[in-house]
mmCIF file of C-alpha atoms in Angstrom:
data_model
loop_
_atom_site.group_PDB
_atom_site.id
_atom_site.type_symbol
_atom_site.label_atom_id
_atom_site.label_comp_id
_atom_site.label_asym_id
_atom_site.label_seq_id
_atom_site.Cartn_x
_atom_site.Cartn_y
_atom_site.Cartn_z
ATOM 1 C CA MET A 1 0.000 0.000 0.000
ATOM 2 C CA ASP A 2 1.223 3.456 -0.855
ATOM 3 C CA GLY A 3 0.410 6.421 1.393
ATOM 4 C CA VAL A 4 -0.740 4.599 4.484
ATOM 5 C CA ARG A 5 -0.880 5.369 8.174
ATOM 6 C CA LYS A 6 -0.769 2.953 11.105
ATOM 7 C CA GLU A 7 -3.918 2.645 13.237
ATOM 8 C CA VAL A 8 -4.190 0.544 16.387
ATOM 9 C CA ASP A 9 -7.163 -1.159 18.034
ATOM 10 C CA GLY A 10 -7.688 -4.069 20.414
ATOM 11 C CA LEU A 11 -6.477 -6.524 17.771
ATOM 12 C CA GLY A 12 -3.244 -4.690 17.083
ATOM 13 C CA GLU A 13 -1.902 -2.523 14.301
ATOM 14 C CA VAL A 14 -3.379 -2.169 10.816
ATOM 15 C CA GLU A 15 -2.464 -0.050 7.794
ATOM 16 C CA VAL A 16 -5.159 2.398 6.641
ATOM 17 C CA PRO A 17 -4.948 4.406 3.404
ATOM 18 C CA ALA A 18 -3.783 7.899 4.364
ATOM 19 C CA ASP A 19 -6.575 9.596 2.420
ATOM 20 C CA ARG A 20 -9.367 7.793 4.324
ATOM 21 C CA LEU A 21 -11.061 9.118 7.471
ATOM 22 C CA TRP A 22 -11.813 5.756 9.089
ATOM 23 C CA GLY A 23 -9.793 3.881 11.668
ATOM 24 C CA ALA A 24 -8.527 0.390 12.368
ATOM 25 C CA GLN A 25 -11.853 -1.375 12.962
ATOM 26 C CA THR A 26 -13.395 -0.149 9.716
ATOM 27 C CA GLN A 27 -10.245 -1.102 7.804
ATOM 28 C CA ARG A 28 -10.371 -4.619 9.263
ATOM 29 C CA SER A 29 -14.024 -4.911 8.262
ATOM 30 C CA LEU A 30 -13.188 -3.909 4.703
ATOM 31 C CA GLU A 31 -10.406 -6.499 4.555
ATOM 32 C CA TYR A 32 -12.213 -9.441 6.166
ATOM 33 C CA PHE A 33 -15.899 -9.016 5.307
ATOM 34 C CA SER A 34 -17.786 -8.629 2.054
ATOM 35 C CA ILE A 35 -19.281 -5.221 2.788
ATOM 36 C CA GLY A 36 -20.032 -4.304 -0.834
ATOM 37 C CA GLN A 37 -19.903 -1.047 -2.695
ATOM 38 C CA ASP A 38 -23.435 0.163 -1.956
ATOM 39 C CA LEU A 39 -23.696 3.747 -0.800
ATOM 40 C CA ILE A 40 -26.562 5.435 1.008
ATOM 41 C CA PRO A 41 -28.557 7.524 -1.494
ATOM 42 C CA ARG A 42 -28.272 11.288 -0.939
ATOM 43 C CA GLU A 43 -32.046 11.448 -0.458
ATOM 44 C CA MET A 44 -31.726 9.103 2.538
ATOM 45 C CA ILE A 45 -29.010 11.264 4.076
ATOM 46 C CA ALA A 46 -31.240 14.330 3.731
ATOM 47 C CA ALA A 47 -34.178 12.393 5.214
ATOM 48 C CA TYR A 48 -32.087 11.291 8.218
ATOM 49 C CA ALA A 49 -30.937 14.891 8.764
ATOM 50 C CA THR A 50 -34.547 16.093 8.702
ATOM 51 C CA LEU A 51 -35.579 13.359 11.149
ATOM 52 C CA LYS A 52 -32.702 14.108 13.536
ATOM 53 C CA LYS A 53 -33.455 17.843 13.469
ATOM 54 C CA ALA A 54 -37.119 17.140 14.260
ATOM 55 C CA ALA A 55 -36.037 14.924 17.177
ATOM 56 C CA ALA A 56 -33.725 17.685 18.438
ATOM 57 C CA ASN A 57 -36.569 20.212 18.239
ATOM 58 C CA ALA A 58 -38.912 17.869 20.139
ATOM 59 C CA ASN A 59 -36.271 17.127 22.801
ATOM 60 C CA HIS A 60 -35.557 20.838 23.220
ATOM 61 C CA ALA A 61 -39.267 21.619 23.561
ATOM 62 C CA GLY A 62 -39.568 18.834 26.152
ATOM 63 C CA GLY A 63 -36.632 20.177 28.175
ATOM 64 C CA ARG A 64 -34.344 17.233 27.432
ATOM 65 C CA LEU A 65 -31.894 19.218 25.268
ATOM 66 C CA ASP A 66 -30.297 22.420 26.515
ATOM 67 C CA GLY A 67 -30.459 25.648 24.526
ATOM 68 C CA ARG A 68 -26.770 25.742 23.553
ATOM 69 C CA ALA A 69 -26.792 22.200 22.157
ATOM 70 C CA HIS A 70 -30.039 22.947 20.303
ATOM 71 C CA GLU A 71 -28.489 26.085 18.816
ATOM 72 C CA LEU A 72 -25.455 24.129 17.612
ATOM 73 C CA ILE A 73 -27.676 21.479 16.037
ATOM 74 C CA GLY A 74 -29.585 24.228 14.231
ATOM 75 C CA GLN A 75 -26.273 25.462 12.811
ATOM 76 C CA GLY A 76 -25.266 21.952 11.746
ATOM 77 C CA VAL A 77 -22.341 21.818 14.196
ATOM 78 C CA ARG A 78 -21.337 18.462 15.655
ATOM 79 C CA ARG A 79 -20.294 18.540 19.299
ATOM 80 C CA ASP A 80 -17.444 16.393 20.576
ATOM 81 C CA PRO A 81 -19.175 14.121 23.152
ATOM 82 C CA ARG A 82 -16.001 14.094 25.268
ATOM 83 C CA ARG A 83 -16.232 17.852 25.880
ATOM 84 C CA PRO A 84 -18.907 19.565 27.966
ATOM 85 C CA ALA A 85 -21.401 21.776 26.082
#
């Protein structure tokens, strides 16, 4: 492989193409399982985004999602779950 980086998981080290955003576990899956080449249609991605935004709005209205997190969701910003809001 040309242009690879080393990633490590519980099974050890694996080489991942440097231009890919995934890590060791996804790379192992690609190597050992017949995942296929099917991609999610863009319409499905848009539908999921609409559904998740509706859920965020409902959770905010019900007091289960704070205002700052709701604002970030409205802007399309992903929050790092390891950092406090």
